[in-house]
Short mmCIF file of C-alpha atoms and ligand atoms in Angstrom, two decimals:
data_model
loop_
_atom_site.label_atom_id
_atom_site.label_comp_id
_atom_site.label_asym_id
_atom_site.label_seq_id
_atom_site.Cartn_x
_atom_site.Cartn_y
_atom_site.Cartn_z
CA MET G 1 -16.93 16.71 -0.88
CA ASP G 2 -15.66 15.52 -4.09
CA ALA G 3 -16.83 12.26 -5.09
CA LEU G 4 -14.83 9.14 -5.54
CA PRO G 5 -12.81 8.92 -9.18
CA ASP G 6 -12.79 5.43 -10.97
CA PHE G 7 -10.14 2.80 -9.59
CA LYS G 8 -10.66 -0.84 -9.54
CA LEU G 9 -10.30 -2.95 -6.73
CA LEU G 10 -8.52 -6.51 -5.77
CA ARG G 11 -9.09 -8.99 -2.75
CA PRO G 12 -6.32 -11.27 -3.09
CA THR G 13 -6.73 -14.16 -0.19
CA THR G 14 -2.94 -15.11 0.00
CA LEU G 15 -0.17 -13.16 0.50
CA ASP G 16 1.53 -14.60 -2.92
CA ASP G 17 -1.49 -13.37 -4.93
CA ALA G 18 -0.81 -9.75 -3.29
CA LEU G 19 2.37 -9.55 -4.31
CA LYS G 20 1.32 -10.56 -8.19
CA ALA G 21 -1.35 -7.60 -8.23
CA ARG G 22 1.31 -5.34 -6.53
CA ALA G 23 4.28 -6.76 -9.46
CA THR G 24 1.27 -6.44 -12.35
CA ASN G 25 -0.54 -3.00 -11.63
CA PRO G 26 2.94 -0.35 -11.04
CA ASP G 27 0.55 2.11 -10.53
CA SER G 28 -1.37 0.00 -7.52
CA ARG G 29 -1.88 1.26 -4.00
CA PRO G 30 -2.11 -1.63 -0.55
CA LEU G 31 -5.52 -0.34 0.89
CA GLY G 32 -5.50 -1.19 4.13
CA GLY G 33 -8.96 -0.32 5.88
CA GLY G 34 -8.35 2.78 3.38
CA THR G 35 -8.92 5.57 6.85
CA ASP G 36 -6.62 7.49 4.67
CA LEU G 37 -5.77 6.15 2.08
CA THR G 38 -9.67 7.20 0.64
CA VAL G 39 -9.98 10.54 1.93
CA ASN G 40 -6.86 11.24 0.22
CA ILE G 41 -8.12 10.00 -3.11
CA ARG G 42 -11.33 12.28 -2.81
CA ARG G 43 -9.53 14.61 -2.05
CA GLY G 44 -7.61 14.49 -5.68
CA ILE G 45 -3.85 14.46 -3.72
CA VAL G 46 -3.40 10.59 -4.98
CA ALA G 47 -5.47 8.47 -7.70
CA PRO G 48 -4.31 5.47 -8.35
CA ALA G 49 -5.75 3.21 -10.43
CA VAL G 50 -5.62 -0.33 -8.76
CA LEU G 51 -6.19 -0.77 -4.97
CA ILE G 52 -4.76 -3.78 -3.94
CA GLU G 53 -7.13 -4.76 -0.27
CA MET G 54 -5.22 -6.56 1.84
CA ASN G 55 -7.79 -7.35 4.64
CA ASN G 56 -8.16 -10.74 3.41
CA VAL G 57 -4.66 -12.18 3.49
CA ALA G 58 -4.47 -14.14 6.44
CA GLU G 59 -0.88 -14.60 6.87
CA LEU G 60 -1.07 -10.41 7.15
CA ARG G 61 -3.47 -11.06 10.29
CA ALA G 62 -2.02 -12.43 13.02
CA ILE G 63 -1.02 -11.58 16.46
CA LYS G 64 1.71 -13.50 18.15
CA ALA G 65 2.74 -12.01 21.85
CA ASP G 66 3.78 -12.98 24.71
CA ALA G 67 6.66 -12.25 27.66
CA ASN G 68 9.64 -13.08 24.87
CA GLY G 69 8.43 -11.40 21.48
CA ILE G 70 5.46 -8.99 19.84
CA GLU G 71 4.97 -10.26 16.24
CA VAL G 72 1.79 -8.19 14.40
CA GLY G 73 0.64 -8.89 11.02
CA ALA G 74 0.17 -5.05 8.91
CA SER G 75 -3.66 -6.32 8.02
CA VAL G 76 -4.30 -6.17 12.36
CA THR G 77 -6.16 -3.44 13.52
CA LEU G 78 -6.15 -1.04 15.50
CA ALA G 79 -9.12 -1.96 17.80
CA GLU G 80 -7.64 -5.69 17.36
CA LEU G 81 -4.49 -4.60 18.87
CA SER G 82 -5.47 -2.17 21.38
CA GLU G 83 -7.92 -4.75 22.78
CA HIS G 84 -4.65 -7.62 22.80
CA PRO G 85 -4.67 -8.69 26.31
CA ALA G 86 -0.30 -10.03 25.70
CA VAL G 87 -0.01 -6.44 24.09
CA ARG G 88 -1.48 -4.73 26.93
CA ALA G 89 -0.16 -6.89 28.95
CA HIS G 90 3.70 -6.86 27.96
CA TYR G 91 3.89 -3.99 25.58
CA PRO G 92 1.74 -1.36 26.89
CA VAL G 93 3.34 1.05 25.09
CA VAL G 94 1.84 -0.18 21.65
CA ALA G 95 -1.88 -1.22 22.96
CA GLN G 96 -1.81 2.59 24.57
CA ALA G 97 -0.39 4.06 21.13
CA ALA G 98 -3.03 2.34 19.17
CA HIS G 99 -6.16 3.03 21.55
CA GLU G 100 -4.92 6.90 21.16
CA ILE G 101 -5.60 5.99 17.31
CA ALA G 102 -8.25 8.62 16.00
CA GLY G 103 -12.22 7.76 17.22
CA PRO G 104 -13.40 4.23 17.98
CA THR G 105 -14.86 3.67 13.89
CA HIS G 106 -11.17 4.29 12.60
CA ARG G 107 -9.51 2.10 14.83
CA VAL G 108 -11.94 -0.53 14.02
CA MET G 109 -11.16 -0.16 10.31
CA GLY G 110 -7.82 1.46 10.45
CA THR G 111 -4.92 -1.35 10.51
CA VAL G 112 -1.26 -1.47 11.24
CA GLY G 113 0.31 -1.54 7.94
CA GLY G 114 -2.03 1.55 7.28
CA ASN G 115 -0.52 3.21 10.11
CA LEU G 116 3.17 2.70 9.28
CA CYS G 117 2.74 3.91 6.07
CA LEU G 118 0.58 6.21 6.70
CA ASP G 119 1.22 9.82 4.64
CA THR G 120 2.36 12.93 5.83
CA ARG G 121 0.42 16.20 6.48
CA CYS G 122 0.47 19.57 5.66
CA ILE G 123 -2.63 22.62 6.34
CA TYR G 124 -1.24 22.92 2.59
CA TYR G 125 -1.52 19.14 0.93
CA ASN G 126 -4.51 17.43 2.68
CA GLN G 127 -6.94 19.85 1.14
CA SER G 128 -9.43 19.73 -1.99
CA GLU G 129 -8.98 19.60 -5.38
CA TRP G 130 -9.81 23.00 -5.66
CA TRP G 131 -8.76 24.66 -2.23
CA ARG G 132 -5.16 23.32 -3.63
CA ASP G 133 -6.19 25.41 -7.01
CA ALA G 134 -6.76 27.99 -5.74
CA ASN G 135 -3.81 28.65 -3.22
CA ASN G 136 -1.48 27.47 -5.56
CA HIS G 137 -0.80 23.40 -5.30
CA CYS G 138 2.49 22.48 -3.64
CA LEU G 139 5.45 20.99 -4.21
CA LYS G 140 4.23 17.36 -2.31
CA THR G 141 1.91 16.83 -5.04
CA THR G 142 2.43 18.96 -8.71
CA GLY G 143 3.15 22.51 -7.39
CA THR G 144 6.93 23.65 -7.73
CA MET G 145 7.06 25.90 -4.23
CA CYS G 146 6.51 25.15 -0.73
CA HIS G 147 4.24 27.22 1.17
CA VAL G 148 5.47 26.51 5.20
CA ALA G 149 8.88 27.11 4.17
CA PRO G 150 9.00 29.24 0.21
CA LYS G 151 12.93 28.79 0.33
CA SER G 152 13.06 25.02 0.89
CA ARG G 153 14.13 24.40 -2.38
CA GLY G 154 12.73 21.39 -3.45
CA VAL G 155 12.30 20.14 0.74
CA CYS G 156 8.82 19.36 1.60
CA PHE G 157 8.19 19.43 5.65
CA ALA G 158 5.17 18.38 5.57
CA THR G 159 4.25 15.71 8.90
CA PHE G 160 5.06 11.75 9.84
CA SER G 161 1.91 11.64 12.42
CA GLY G 162 1.49 7.93 12.89
CA ASP G 163 1.37 6.65 16.09
CA LEU G 164 2.22 2.99 16.50
CA ALA G 165 6.20 4.11 14.80
CA PRO G 166 7.08 5.90 17.74
CA ALA G 167 5.53 3.28 20.32
CA PHE G 168 7.87 0.22 18.08
CA LEU G 169 10.55 2.60 17.41
CA THR G 170 11.11 2.21 21.27
CA LEU G 171 11.26 -1.02 21.99
CA GLY G 172 13.59 -1.80 18.86
CA ALA G 173 11.02 -3.63 15.64
CA GLU G 174 11.96 -4.06 12.68
CA VAL G 175 10.09 -4.34 10.00
CA ASP G 176 9.01 -7.41 7.41
CA LEU G 177 8.48 -6.42 3.53
CA ALA G 178 8.27 -8.25 0.75
CA GLY G 179 7.22 -6.80 -2.90
CA PRO G 180 8.60 -8.18 -6.82
CA GLN G 181 12.29 -8.49 -5.63
CA GLY G 182 11.82 -10.84 -2.46
CA ARG G 183 11.38 -10.43 1.25
CA ARG G 184 13.50 -8.56 3.39
CA THR G 185 13.63 -7.58 6.68
CA VAL G 186 14.95 -3.81 8.53
CA PRO G 187 14.70 -2.13 11.45
CA LEU G 188 11.94 0.05 11.58
CA ASP G 189 13.69 3.17 12.06
CA GLN G 190 15.39 2.32 8.46
CA ILE G 191 12.05 2.81 6.10
CA TYR G 192 11.66 6.51 7.61
CA ILE G 193 13.85 8.40 5.30
CA GLY G 194 11.99 12.32 5.56
CA PHE G 195 15.05 13.83 6.63
CA ALA G 196 13.97 17.58 4.63
CA ARG G 197 17.45 18.04 4.28
CA GLN G 198 19.21 20.22 1.07
CA ASP G 199 21.53 19.17 -1.24
CA VAL G 200 21.33 15.61 -0.36
CA PRO G 201 20.38 14.00 -3.41
CA VAL G 202 17.17 11.76 -2.72
CA THR G 203 18.32 7.82 -2.00
CA GLU G 204 17.05 4.74 -0.70
CA THR G 205 18.20 6.14 3.32
CA GLN G 206 18.19 9.81 2.30
CA GLY G 207 14.70 11.28 1.58
CA ASP G 208 14.04 14.67 0.92
CA GLY G 209 10.77 15.41 3.03
CA LYS G 210 8.61 14.68 -0.34
CA PHE G 211 10.27 11.06 -0.11
CA PHE G 212 10.13 9.94 3.36
CA LEU G 213 9.41 6.12 2.83
CA ALA G 214 12.17 3.78 2.11
CA LEU G 215 9.82 0.97 0.47
CA ARG G 216 10.82 -0.44 -3.07
CA PRO G 217 8.11 -0.53 -5.68
CA GLY G 218 6.10 -2.32 -4.95
CA GLU G 219 6.73 -3.64 -2.00
CA ILE G 220 4.01 -4.09 1.27
CA VAL G 221 4.81 -4.23 4.67
CA THR G 222 4.05 -7.81 5.89
CA ALA G 223 4.56 -6.79 9.64
CA VAL G 224 6.45 -5.54 12.59
CA ARG G 225 8.16 -7.26 15.05
CA ALA G 226 9.94 -7.11 18.34
CA LYS G 227 12.28 -8.43 21.17
CA ASN G 228 10.88 -8.09 24.84
CA THR G 229 13.91 -6.96 27.11
CA PRO G 230 13.50 -7.70 30.64
CA GLY G 231 12.22 -4.89 33.33
CA LEU G 232 11.90 -2.67 30.65
CA ARG G 233 8.44 -0.35 31.19
CA SER G 234 6.66 1.52 27.99
CA ALA G 235 4.26 3.68 28.27
CA TYR G 236 2.74 6.40 24.89
CA ASP G 237 1.25 9.63 25.15
CA LYS G 238 0.08 12.48 22.94
CA ILE G 239 -2.02 16.38 23.24
CA ARG G 240 -4.77 16.19 20.25
CA ILE G 241 -7.06 19.08 19.77
CA ARG G 242 -10.21 17.28 19.96
CA ARG G 243 -9.67 14.03 22.61
CA SER G 244 -11.95 12.60 20.85
CA ILE G 245 -10.66 11.88 17.23
CA GLU G 246 -7.78 13.79 16.65
CA TYR G 247 -4.21 13.49 15.30
CA PRO G 248 -1.96 14.18 17.53
CA VAL G 249 0.03 18.01 18.04
CA ALA G 250 2.59 15.73 19.53
CA GLY G 251 2.95 11.68 21.02
CA VAL G 252 5.80 10.80 22.38
CA ALA G 253 6.39 6.68 23.34
CA VAL G 254 8.78 5.81 26.10
CA ALA G 255 10.63 3.02 27.33
CA LEU G 256 13.34 3.20 30.07
CA ARG G 257 14.28 0.61 33.46
CA ARG G 258 15.39 1.60 36.35
CA ASP G 259 18.04 -0.08 38.39
CA GLY G 260 17.74 0.79 41.97
CA ASP G 261 17.40 5.31 42.23
CA THR G 262 19.01 5.30 38.92
CA LEU G 263 17.84 5.06 34.97
CA ALA G 264 19.45 1.87 33.04
CA ASP G 265 18.04 2.63 30.13
CA LEU G 266 15.96 5.32 28.14
CA ARG G 267 14.55 5.30 24.96
CA VAL G 268 12.44 7.80 23.93
CA ALA G 269 10.50 8.40 19.97
CA PHE G 270 8.15 11.42 19.13
CA THR G 271 5.24 11.96 16.70
CA GLY G 272 3.18 14.92 14.92
CA THR G 273 6.76 17.05 14.73
CA ASN G 274 9.34 15.85 11.96
CA PRO G 275 8.48 14.75 8.33
CA ARG G 276 9.42 11.12 10.23
CA PRO G 277 8.67 9.70 13.72
CA VAL G 278 11.91 10.52 15.63
CA LEU G 279 13.62 8.19 17.82
CA LEU G 280 15.49 10.35 20.14
CA GLY G 281 19.83 9.79 19.72
CA GLY G 282 21.90 9.96 22.57
CA THR G 283 19.33 8.87 25.49
CA LYS G 284 22.69 6.36 26.10
CA ASP G 285 24.05 9.83 28.03
CA LEU G 286 20.96 10.78 30.06
CA CYS G 287 21.38 6.97 32.11
CA SER G 288 23.38 5.73 35.17
CA ARG G 289 22.14 8.75 37.22
CA PRO G 290 18.92 9.57 38.87
CA LEU G 291 16.53 11.40 37.22
CA ASP G 292 17.74 15.09 38.58
CA GLU G 293 17.52 18.95 37.41
CA ALA G 294 20.41 18.14 35.13
CA PHE G 295 18.86 14.93 33.82
CA TYR G 296 15.62 17.15 32.30
CA LYS G 297 18.14 19.38 31.01
CA GLY G 298 19.87 17.37 29.04
CA LEU G 299 16.43 15.29 27.94
CA ASP G 300 14.84 19.09 26.86
CA ASP G 301 18.21 20.16 24.80
CA LEU G 302 18.46 16.26 23.31
CA VAL G 303 14.78 17.24 22.50
CA ARG G 304 14.90 21.31 21.10
CA ASP G 305 17.90 19.85 19.18
CA GLN G 306 16.09 16.74 17.23
CA VAL G 307 12.38 17.40 17.19
CA MET G 308 11.98 20.13 13.98
CA ALA G 309 8.58 20.67 13.67
CA MET G 310 7.12 23.17 11.19
CA LYS G 311 3.96 25.49 10.92
CA THR G 312 2.26 22.08 9.22
CA THR G 313 -0.63 21.99 10.98
CA PHE G 314 -3.09 24.86 13.27
CA THR G 315 -0.50 25.13 16.09
CA PRO G 316 2.47 26.71 15.72
CA GLY G 317 5.92 24.92 15.50
CA HIS G 318 7.64 26.42 18.56
CA TYR G 319 3.76 24.63 20.67
CA ARG G 320 4.65 21.20 19.49
CA ARG G 321 8.35 21.71 20.31
CA ARG G 322 7.59 22.59 24.08
CA VAL G 323 4.90 20.03 23.93
CA ALA G 324 7.08 17.43 22.83
CA SER G 325 9.29 17.87 25.61
CA VAL G 326 6.47 18.86 28.73
CA LEU G 327 4.89 15.04 26.98
CA ALA G 328 8.55 13.36 26.76
CA ARG G 329 9.73 14.39 30.98
CA ARG G 330 5.91 13.77 32.27
CA LEU G 331 6.47 10.10 31.01
CA VAL G 332 9.64 9.50 31.66
CA THR G 333 8.97 10.42 35.19
CA LYS G 334 5.74 8.25 35.72
CA LEU G 335 7.53 5.48 34.30
CA PHE G 336 10.41 5.52 36.52
CA GLU G 337 7.85 6.29 39.82
CA GLN G 338 6.01 3.50 38.83
CA PRO G 339 5.70 0.92 41.51
C1 FAD Z 401 -10.44 11.64 11.52
C2 FAD Z 401 -9.75 11.28 11.92
C3 FAD Z 401 -8.98 11.01 12.29
C4 FAD Z 401 -7.10 10.30 12.91
N1 FAD Z 401 -6.23 10.69 13.46
C5 FAD Z 401 -5.37 9.58 13.94
C6 FAD Z 401 -4.03 9.71 14.68
O1 FAD Z 401 -4.54 10.23 16.07
N2 FAD Z 401 -3.62 9.01 14.78
C7 FAD Z 401 -2.82 7.98 13.45
O2 FAD Z 401 -2.03 7.89 13.72
N3 FAD Z 401 -3.79 7.98 12.39
C8 FAD Z 401 -5.12 8.97 12.72
N4 FAD Z 401 -5.76 9.08 11.54
C9 FAD Z 401 -5.28 8.48 10.23
C10 FAD Z 401 -5.45 7.30 9.94
O3 FAD Z 401 -6.79 6.76 10.22
C11 FAD Z 401 -4.89 6.06 10.60
O4 FAD Z 401 -3.85 6.40 10.69
C12 FAD Z 401 -4.82 4.65 10.32
O5 FAD Z 401 -4.42 3.75 11.18
C13 FAD Z 401 -4.56 4.21 8.72
O6 FAD Z 401 -4.00 2.71 8.70
P1 FAD Z 401 -5.58 2.45 7.18
O7 FAD Z 401 -5.45 1.27 7.34
O8 FAD Z 401 -6.55 2.77 7.25
O9 FAD Z 401 -4.67 2.75 5.90
P2 FAD Z 401 -4.91 3.22 4.51
O10 FAD Z 401 -6.06 4.70 5.05
O11 FAD Z 401 -5.69 2.16 3.50
O12 FAD Z 401 -3.49 3.51 4.18
C14 FAD Z 401 -2.49 4.58 4.33
C15 FAD Z 401 -1.46 4.66 3.86
O13 FAD Z 401 -0.72 3.40 3.72
C16 FAD Z 401 -0.41 2.76 2.64
N5 FAD Z 401 -0.87 1.35 2.62
C17 FAD Z 401 -1.78 0.19 3.70
N6 FAD Z 401 -1.46 -0.69 4.09
C18 FAD Z 401 -0.20 -0.73 3.64
C19 FAD Z 401 0.89 -1.97 3.64
N7 FAD Z 401 0.86 -3.57 4.49
N8 FAD Z 401 2.40 -1.67 3.42
C20 FAD Z 401 2.61 -0.44 3.22
N9 FAD Z 401 1.33 0.46 2.71
C21 FAD Z 401 0.55 -0.36 2.85
C22 FAD Z 401 -1.68 2.97 1.89
O14 FAD Z 401 -1.48 2.53 0.53
C23 FAD Z 401 -1.68 3.79 2.18
O15 FAD Z 401 -0.79 4.85 1.36
C24 FAD Z 401 -6.75 9.74 11.37
C25 FAD Z 401 -7.36 9.95 10.26
C26 FAD Z 401 -9.09 10.40 10.22
C27 FAD Z 401 -9.90 10.78 9.20
S1 SF4 Z 402 4.90 21.21 3.61
FE1 SF4 Z 402 4.88 22.60 2.23
S2 SF4 Z 402 5.73 21.44 0.12
FE2 SF4 Z 402 5.15 19.59 2.08
S3 SF4 Z 402 2.86 19.37 1.64
FE3 SF4 Z 402 3.32 21.26 3.03
S4 SF4 Z 402 3.04 23.58 1.95
FE4 SF4 Z 402 3.72 21.23 0.57
#
């Protein structure tokens, strides 16, 4: 294991001080629990000169949740979120997703902000410096080509694997952002721009996979929030290689409403498949009907068209797409039949 390089650690206690620290240190990175960032630093993937720890900023540590809505500060830990009684009662998809992340020690350290802004992953990227050196660095770091898709022409397919994003996407969540240019609130799905498309210039709303987060320079996530929808049932499930501690092979969040024997509303979101979490488009057309054979075929078709798993993990892309489809079918059925 490589030694950690030197860096300066700043520990602001107010949001204003954290933002000032970001503005005066353009090459800094926000640090949550460090369960992903310090691993990447140790592997020489990133080498920020300054880390700004967010965990002492009191404004970022609150959970507000009741039957009307949920608001979670960026420095709330995954353990706090998964155990919160009102989150479990009213937003089970969020509590379950938080509970499924990594292992218990990671959940005590890992934060909501760090999970939402988790770096994308790939078997050619999450390796030590010497391994990447020996195997030719890829274009997500200092190389020129993608080993997953050598003809990708500048595009990276590294996979977004955070579990919280799909859960919040099914609730129609927004994120609060703060940075040197001020504060803004945007729909959560707008911060994930890892579309991995070729021949389209990288912009604030369209990334190439290498750029997958629409955060502006110096910007941090301060909170994520959503309104409750009466009658919405929700849940999260994922398949992983080691059940005790592992990123998802594929993860799925489902939220739906039932009206008698028909589906009144359906939202399905995936992680572990694309360079961004995918909120499945077209589910509205599957509503106003029972869960018949045509429904499941329609759901499978949407998954097949929008889930684009590549060989970025040890499990093949086509297997992850199949897992995504099976998980979605299972969870929709379970929630629909829930008394
Ligand atoms: C063995 C192992 C298994 C894991 N399994 C899973 C898993 O199953 N599911 C999963 O989702 N994750 C998993 N992880 C990754 C990680 O533990 C979690 O995603 C965790 O939630 C990351 O949060 P953190 O606070 O530790 O983030 P950090 O490591 O502190 O930060 C992660 C990234 O977010 C940025 N960041 C942090 N806070 C903010 C903020 N407020 N605003 C903007 N950017 C910010 C950092 O700069 C960094 O780029 C695993 C990690 C390990 C080591
Ligand atoms: S998908 Fe390609 S460019 Fe992206 S990390 Fe993997 S090998 Fe590198």
